[in-house]
PDB file of N, CA and C in Angstrom:
ATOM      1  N   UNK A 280       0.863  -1.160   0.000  1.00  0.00           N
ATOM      2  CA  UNK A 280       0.000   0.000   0.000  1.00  0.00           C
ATOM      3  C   UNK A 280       0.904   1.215   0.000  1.00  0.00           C
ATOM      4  N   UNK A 281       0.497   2.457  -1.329  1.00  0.00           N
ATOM      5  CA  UNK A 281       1.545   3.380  -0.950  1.00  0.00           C
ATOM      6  C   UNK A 281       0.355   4.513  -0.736  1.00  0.00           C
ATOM      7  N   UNK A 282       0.838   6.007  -0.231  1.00  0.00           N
ATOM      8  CA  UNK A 282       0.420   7.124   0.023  1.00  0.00           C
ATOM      9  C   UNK A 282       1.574   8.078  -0.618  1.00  0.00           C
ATOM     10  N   UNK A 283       0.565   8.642  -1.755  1.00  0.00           N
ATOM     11  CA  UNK A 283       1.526   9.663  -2.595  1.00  0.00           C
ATOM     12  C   UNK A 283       1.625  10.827  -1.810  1.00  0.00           C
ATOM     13  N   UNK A 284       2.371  11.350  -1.280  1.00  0.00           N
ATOM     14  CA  UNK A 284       2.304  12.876  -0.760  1.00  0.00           C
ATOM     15  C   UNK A 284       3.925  13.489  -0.899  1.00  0.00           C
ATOM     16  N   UNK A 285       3.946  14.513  -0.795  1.00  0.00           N
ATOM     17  CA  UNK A 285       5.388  15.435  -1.118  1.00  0.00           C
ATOM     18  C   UNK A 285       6.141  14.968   0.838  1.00  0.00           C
ATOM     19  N   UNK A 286       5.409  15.349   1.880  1.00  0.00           N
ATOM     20  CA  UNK A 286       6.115  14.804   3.233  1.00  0.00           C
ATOM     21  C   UNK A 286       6.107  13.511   3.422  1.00  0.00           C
ATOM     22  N   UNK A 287       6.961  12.611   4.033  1.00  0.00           N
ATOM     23  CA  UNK A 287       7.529  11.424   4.282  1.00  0.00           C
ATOM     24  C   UNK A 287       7.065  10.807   5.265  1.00  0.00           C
ATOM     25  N   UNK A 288       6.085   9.825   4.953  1.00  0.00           N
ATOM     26  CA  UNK A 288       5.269   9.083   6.503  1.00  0.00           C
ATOM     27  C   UNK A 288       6.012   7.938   6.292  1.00  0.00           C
ATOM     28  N   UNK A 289       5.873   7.393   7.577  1.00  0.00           N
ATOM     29  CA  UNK A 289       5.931   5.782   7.862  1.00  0.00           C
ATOM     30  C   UNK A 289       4.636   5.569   7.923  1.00  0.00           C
ATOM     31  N   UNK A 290       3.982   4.545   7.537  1.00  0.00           N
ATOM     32  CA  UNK A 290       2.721   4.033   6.918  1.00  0.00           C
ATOM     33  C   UNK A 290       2.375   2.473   8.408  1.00  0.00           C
ATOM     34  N   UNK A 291       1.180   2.576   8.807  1.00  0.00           N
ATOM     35  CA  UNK A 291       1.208   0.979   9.469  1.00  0.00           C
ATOM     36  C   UNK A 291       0.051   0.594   8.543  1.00  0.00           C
ATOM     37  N   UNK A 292      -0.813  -0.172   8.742  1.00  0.00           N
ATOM     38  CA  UNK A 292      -2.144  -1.024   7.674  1.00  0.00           C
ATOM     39  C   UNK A 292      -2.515  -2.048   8.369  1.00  0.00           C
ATOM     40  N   UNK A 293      -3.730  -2.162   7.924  1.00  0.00           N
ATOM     41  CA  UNK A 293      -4.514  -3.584   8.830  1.00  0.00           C
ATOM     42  C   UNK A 293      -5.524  -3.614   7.765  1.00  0.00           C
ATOM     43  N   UNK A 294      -5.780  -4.608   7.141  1.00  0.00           N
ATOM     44  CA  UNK A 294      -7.189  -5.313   6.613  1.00  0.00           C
ATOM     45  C   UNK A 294      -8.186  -5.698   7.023  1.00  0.00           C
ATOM     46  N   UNK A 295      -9.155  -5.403   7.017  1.00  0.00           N
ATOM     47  CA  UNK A 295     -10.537  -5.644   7.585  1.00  0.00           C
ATOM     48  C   UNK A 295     -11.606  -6.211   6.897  1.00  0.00           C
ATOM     49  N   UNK A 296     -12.593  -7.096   7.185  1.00  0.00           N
ATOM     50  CA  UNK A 296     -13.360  -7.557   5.965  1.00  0.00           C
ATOM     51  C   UNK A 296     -14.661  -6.976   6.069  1.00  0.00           C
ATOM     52  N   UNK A 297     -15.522  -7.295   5.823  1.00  0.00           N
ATOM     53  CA  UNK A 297     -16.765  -6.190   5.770  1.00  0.00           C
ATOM     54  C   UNK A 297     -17.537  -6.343   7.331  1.00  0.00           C
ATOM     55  N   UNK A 298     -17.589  -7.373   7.950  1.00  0.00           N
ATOM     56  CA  UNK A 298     -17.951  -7.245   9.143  1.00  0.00           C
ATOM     57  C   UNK A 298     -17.288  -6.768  10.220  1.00  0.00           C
ATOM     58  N   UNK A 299     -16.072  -6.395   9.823  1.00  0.00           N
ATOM     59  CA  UNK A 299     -14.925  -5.132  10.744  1.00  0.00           C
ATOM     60  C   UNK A 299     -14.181  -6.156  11.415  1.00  0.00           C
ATOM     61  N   UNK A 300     -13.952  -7.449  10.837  1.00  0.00           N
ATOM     62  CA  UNK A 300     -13.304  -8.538  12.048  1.00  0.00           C
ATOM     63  C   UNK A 300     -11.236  -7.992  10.903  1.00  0.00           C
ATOM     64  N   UNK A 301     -10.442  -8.387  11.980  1.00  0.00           N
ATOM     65  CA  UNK A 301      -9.272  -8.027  11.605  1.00  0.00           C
ATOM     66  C   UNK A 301      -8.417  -9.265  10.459  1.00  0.00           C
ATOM     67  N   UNK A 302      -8.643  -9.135   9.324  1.00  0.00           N
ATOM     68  CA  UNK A 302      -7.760 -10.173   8.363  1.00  0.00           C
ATOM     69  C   UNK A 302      -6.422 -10.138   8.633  1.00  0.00           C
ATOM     70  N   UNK A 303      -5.711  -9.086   8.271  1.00  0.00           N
ATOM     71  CA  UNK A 303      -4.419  -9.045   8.023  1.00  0.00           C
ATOM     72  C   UNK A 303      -3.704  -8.118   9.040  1.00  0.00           C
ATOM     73  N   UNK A 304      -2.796  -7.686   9.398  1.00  0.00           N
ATOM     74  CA  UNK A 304      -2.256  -6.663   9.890  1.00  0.00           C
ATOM     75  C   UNK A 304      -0.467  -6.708   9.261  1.00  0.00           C
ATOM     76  N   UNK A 305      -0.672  -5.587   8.709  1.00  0.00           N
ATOM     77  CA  UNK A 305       0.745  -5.749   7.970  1.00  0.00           C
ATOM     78  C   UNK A 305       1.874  -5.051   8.518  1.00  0.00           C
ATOM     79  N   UNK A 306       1.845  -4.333   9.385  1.00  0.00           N
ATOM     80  CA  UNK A 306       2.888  -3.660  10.483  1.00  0.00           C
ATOM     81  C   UNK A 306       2.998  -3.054   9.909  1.00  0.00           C
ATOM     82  N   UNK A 307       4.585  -2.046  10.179  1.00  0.00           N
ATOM     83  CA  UNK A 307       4.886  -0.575   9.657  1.00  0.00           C
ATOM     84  C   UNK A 307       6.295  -0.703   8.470  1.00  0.00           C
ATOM     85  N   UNK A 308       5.683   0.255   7.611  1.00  0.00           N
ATOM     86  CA  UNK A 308       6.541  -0.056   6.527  1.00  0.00           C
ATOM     87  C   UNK A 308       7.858   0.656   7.016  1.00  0.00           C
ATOM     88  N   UNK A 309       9.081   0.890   6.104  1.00  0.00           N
ATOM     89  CA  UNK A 309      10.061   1.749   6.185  1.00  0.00           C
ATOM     90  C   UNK A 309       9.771   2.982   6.728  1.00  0.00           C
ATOM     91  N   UNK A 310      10.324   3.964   7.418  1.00  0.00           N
ATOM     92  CA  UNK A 310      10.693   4.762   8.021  1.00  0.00           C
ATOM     93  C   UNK A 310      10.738   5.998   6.709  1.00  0.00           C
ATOM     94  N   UNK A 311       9.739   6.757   6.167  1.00  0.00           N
ATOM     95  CA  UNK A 311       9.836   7.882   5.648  1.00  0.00           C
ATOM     96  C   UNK A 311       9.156   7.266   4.181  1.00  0.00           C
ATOM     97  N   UNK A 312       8.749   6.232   3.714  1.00  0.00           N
ATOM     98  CA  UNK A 312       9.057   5.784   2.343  1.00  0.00           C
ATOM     99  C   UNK A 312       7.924   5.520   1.946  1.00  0.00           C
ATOM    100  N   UNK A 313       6.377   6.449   2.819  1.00  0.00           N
ATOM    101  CA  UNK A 313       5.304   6.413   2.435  1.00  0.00           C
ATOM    102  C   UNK A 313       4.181   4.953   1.714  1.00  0.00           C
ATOM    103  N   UNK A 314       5.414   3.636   2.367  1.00  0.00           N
ATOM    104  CA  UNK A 314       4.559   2.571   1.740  1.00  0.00           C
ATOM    105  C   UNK A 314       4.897   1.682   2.798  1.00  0.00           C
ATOM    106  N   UNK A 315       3.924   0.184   2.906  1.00  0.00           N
ATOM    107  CA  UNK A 315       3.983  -0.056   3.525  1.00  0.00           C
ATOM    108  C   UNK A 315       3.628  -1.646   2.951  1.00  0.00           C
ATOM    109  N   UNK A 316       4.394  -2.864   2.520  1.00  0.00           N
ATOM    110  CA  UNK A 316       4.377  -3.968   1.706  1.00  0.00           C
ATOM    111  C   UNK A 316       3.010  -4.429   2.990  1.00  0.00           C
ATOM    112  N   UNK A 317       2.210  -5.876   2.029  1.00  0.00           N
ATOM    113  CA  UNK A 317       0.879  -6.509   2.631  1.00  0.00           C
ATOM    114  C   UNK A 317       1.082  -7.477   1.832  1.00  0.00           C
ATOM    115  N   UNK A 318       1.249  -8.268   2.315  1.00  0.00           N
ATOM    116  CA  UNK A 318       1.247  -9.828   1.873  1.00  0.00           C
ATOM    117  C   UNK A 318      -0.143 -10.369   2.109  1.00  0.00           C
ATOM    118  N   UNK A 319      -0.861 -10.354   0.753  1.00  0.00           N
ATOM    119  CA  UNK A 319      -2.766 -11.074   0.942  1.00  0.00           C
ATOM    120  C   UNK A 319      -2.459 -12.244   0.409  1.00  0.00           C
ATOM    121  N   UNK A 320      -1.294 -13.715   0.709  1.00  0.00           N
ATOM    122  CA  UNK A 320      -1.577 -14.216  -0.012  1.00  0.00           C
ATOM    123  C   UNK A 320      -2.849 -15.375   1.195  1.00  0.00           C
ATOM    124  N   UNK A 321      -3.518 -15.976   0.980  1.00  0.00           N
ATOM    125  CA  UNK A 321      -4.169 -16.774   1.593  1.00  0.00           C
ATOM    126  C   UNK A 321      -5.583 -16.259   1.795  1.00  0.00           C
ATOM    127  N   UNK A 322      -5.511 -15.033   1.662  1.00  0.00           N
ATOM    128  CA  UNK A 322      -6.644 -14.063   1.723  1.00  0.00           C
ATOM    129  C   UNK A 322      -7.579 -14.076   1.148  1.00  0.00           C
ATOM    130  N   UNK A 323      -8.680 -14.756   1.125  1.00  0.00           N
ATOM    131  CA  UNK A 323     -10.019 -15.310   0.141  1.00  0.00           C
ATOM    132  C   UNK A 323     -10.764 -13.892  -0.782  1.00  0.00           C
ATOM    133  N   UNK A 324     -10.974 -14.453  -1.617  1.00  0.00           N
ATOM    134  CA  UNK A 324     -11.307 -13.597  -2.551  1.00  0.00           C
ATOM    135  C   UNK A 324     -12.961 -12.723  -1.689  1.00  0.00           C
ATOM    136  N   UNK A 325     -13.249 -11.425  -2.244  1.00  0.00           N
ATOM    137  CA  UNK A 325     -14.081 -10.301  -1.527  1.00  0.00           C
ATOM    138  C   UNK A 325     -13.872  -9.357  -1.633  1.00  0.00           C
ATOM    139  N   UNK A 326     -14.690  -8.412  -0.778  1.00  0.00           N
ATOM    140  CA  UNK A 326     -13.931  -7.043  -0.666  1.00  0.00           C
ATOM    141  C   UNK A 326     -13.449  -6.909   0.869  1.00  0.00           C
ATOM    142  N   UNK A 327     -12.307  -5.739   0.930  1.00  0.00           N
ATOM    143  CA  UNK A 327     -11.749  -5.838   2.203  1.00  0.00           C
ATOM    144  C   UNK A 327     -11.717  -4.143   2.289  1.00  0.00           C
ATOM    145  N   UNK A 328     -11.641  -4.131   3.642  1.00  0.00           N
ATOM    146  CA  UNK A 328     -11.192  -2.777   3.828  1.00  0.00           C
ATOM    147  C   UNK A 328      -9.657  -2.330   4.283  1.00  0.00           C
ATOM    148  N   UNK A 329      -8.723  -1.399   3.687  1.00  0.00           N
ATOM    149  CA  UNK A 329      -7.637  -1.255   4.665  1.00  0.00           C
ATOM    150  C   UNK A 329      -7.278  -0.480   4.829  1.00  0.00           C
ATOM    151  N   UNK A 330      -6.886  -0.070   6.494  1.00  0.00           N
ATOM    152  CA  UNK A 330      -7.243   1.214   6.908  1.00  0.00           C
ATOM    153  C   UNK A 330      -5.342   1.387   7.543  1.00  0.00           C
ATOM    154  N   UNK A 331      -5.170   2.830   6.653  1.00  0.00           N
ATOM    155  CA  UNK A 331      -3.882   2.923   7.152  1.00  0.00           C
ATOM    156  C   UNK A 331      -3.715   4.642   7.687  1.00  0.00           C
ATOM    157  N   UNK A 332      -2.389   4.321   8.646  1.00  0.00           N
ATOM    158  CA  UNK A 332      -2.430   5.302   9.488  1.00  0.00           C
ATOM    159  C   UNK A 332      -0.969   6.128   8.667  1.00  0.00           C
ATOM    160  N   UNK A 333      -0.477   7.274   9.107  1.00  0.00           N
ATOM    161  CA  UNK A 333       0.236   8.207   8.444  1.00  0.00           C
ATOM    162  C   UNK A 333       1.005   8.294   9.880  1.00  0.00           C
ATOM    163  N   UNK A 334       2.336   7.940   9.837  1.00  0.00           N
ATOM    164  CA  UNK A 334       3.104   8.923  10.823  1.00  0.00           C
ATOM    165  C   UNK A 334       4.305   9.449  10.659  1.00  0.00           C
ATOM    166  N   UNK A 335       4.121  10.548  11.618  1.00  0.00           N
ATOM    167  CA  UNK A 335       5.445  11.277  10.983  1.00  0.00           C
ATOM    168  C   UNK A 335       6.560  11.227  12.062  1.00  0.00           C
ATOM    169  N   UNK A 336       7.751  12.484  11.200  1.00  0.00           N
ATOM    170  CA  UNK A 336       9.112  11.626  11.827  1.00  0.00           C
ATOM    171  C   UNK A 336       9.348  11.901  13.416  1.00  0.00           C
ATOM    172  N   UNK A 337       8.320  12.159  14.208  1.00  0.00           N
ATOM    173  CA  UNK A 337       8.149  12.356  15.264  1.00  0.00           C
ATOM    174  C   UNK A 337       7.273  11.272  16.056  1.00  0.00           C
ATOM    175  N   UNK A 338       6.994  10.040  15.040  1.00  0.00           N
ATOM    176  CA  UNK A 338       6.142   9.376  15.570  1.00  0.00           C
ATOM    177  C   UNK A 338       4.698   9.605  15.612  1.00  0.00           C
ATOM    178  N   UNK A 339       3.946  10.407  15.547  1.00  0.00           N
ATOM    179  CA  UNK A 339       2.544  11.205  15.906  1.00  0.00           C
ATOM    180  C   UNK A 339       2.021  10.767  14.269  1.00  0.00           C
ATOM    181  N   UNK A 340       0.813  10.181  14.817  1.00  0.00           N
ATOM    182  CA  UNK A 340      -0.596  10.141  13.547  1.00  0.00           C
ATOM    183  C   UNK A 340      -0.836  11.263  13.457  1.00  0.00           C
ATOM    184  N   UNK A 341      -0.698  11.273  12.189  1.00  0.00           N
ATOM    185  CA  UNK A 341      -1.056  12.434  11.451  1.00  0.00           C
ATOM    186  C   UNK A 341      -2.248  12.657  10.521  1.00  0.00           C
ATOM    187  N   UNK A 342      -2.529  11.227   9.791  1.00  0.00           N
ATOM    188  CA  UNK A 342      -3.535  10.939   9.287  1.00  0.00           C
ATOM    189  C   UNK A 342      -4.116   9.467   9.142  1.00  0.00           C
ATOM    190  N   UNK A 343      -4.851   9.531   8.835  1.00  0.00           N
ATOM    191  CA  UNK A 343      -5.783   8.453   8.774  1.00  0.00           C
ATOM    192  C   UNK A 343      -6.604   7.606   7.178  1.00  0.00           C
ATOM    193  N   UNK A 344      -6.516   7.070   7.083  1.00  0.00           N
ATOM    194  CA  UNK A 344      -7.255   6.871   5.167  1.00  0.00           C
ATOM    195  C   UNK A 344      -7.670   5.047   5.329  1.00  0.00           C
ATOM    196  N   UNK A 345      -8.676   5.451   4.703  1.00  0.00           N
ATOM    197  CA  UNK A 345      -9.255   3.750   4.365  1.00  0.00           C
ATOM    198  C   UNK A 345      -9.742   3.501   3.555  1.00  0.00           C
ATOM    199  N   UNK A 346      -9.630   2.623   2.573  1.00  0.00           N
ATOM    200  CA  UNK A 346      -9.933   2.025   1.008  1.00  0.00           C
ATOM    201  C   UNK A 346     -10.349   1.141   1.108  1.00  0.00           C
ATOM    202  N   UNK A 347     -11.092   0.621  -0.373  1.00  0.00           N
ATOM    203  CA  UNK A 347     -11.795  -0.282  -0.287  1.00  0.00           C
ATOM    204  C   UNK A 347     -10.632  -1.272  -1.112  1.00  0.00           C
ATOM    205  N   UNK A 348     -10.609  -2.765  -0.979  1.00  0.00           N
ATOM    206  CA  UNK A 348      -9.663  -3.470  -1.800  1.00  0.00           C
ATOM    207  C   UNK A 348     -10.925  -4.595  -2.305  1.00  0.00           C
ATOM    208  N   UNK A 349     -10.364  -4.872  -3.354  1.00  0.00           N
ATOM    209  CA  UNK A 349     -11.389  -6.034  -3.956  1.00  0.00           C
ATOM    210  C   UNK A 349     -10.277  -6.883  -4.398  1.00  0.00           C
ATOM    211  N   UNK A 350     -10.645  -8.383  -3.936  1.00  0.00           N
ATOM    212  CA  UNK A 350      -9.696  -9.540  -4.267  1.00  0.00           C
ATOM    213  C   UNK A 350     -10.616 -10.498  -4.643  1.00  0.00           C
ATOM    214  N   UNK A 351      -9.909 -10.657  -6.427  1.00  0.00           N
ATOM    215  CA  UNK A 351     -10.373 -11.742  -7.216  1.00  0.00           C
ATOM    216  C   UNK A 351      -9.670 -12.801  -7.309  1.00  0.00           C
ATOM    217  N   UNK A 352      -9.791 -14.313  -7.068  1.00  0.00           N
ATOM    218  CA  UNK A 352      -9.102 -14.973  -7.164  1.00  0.00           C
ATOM    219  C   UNK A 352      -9.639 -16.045  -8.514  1.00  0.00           C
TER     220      UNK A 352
END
């Protein structure tokens, strides 16, 4: 998962499926590099939600964003 922006977040992510139960949790990507790798493999085909957080180089959420993912298998 990336987040295009001009300032430099560390990114965390978690997958969610439509009844809000927790699929995946993909931890925190690199340190400034606005992405954050998610390994769905095993992950049954649907839609998912994944909700990722923005932090900056101080540590502090900064923002918040959640998408919808659709997995066809």
């Amino acid at each position: 998962i990336q987040v295009h922006s001009d300032v430099h977040y560390t990114l965390t992510a978690r997958l969610y499926d439509t009844a809000g139960e927790l699929v995946r949790a993909a931890g925190t990507g690199t340190a400034g590099a606005n992405a954050v790798p998610m390994d769905l493999t095993g992950v049954a085909s649907g839609l998912y939600f994944a909700v990722v957080d923005l932090i900056n180089a101080q540590g502090g959420i900064v923002g918040h964003q959640v998408t919808q993912i659709v997995i066809q298998r």
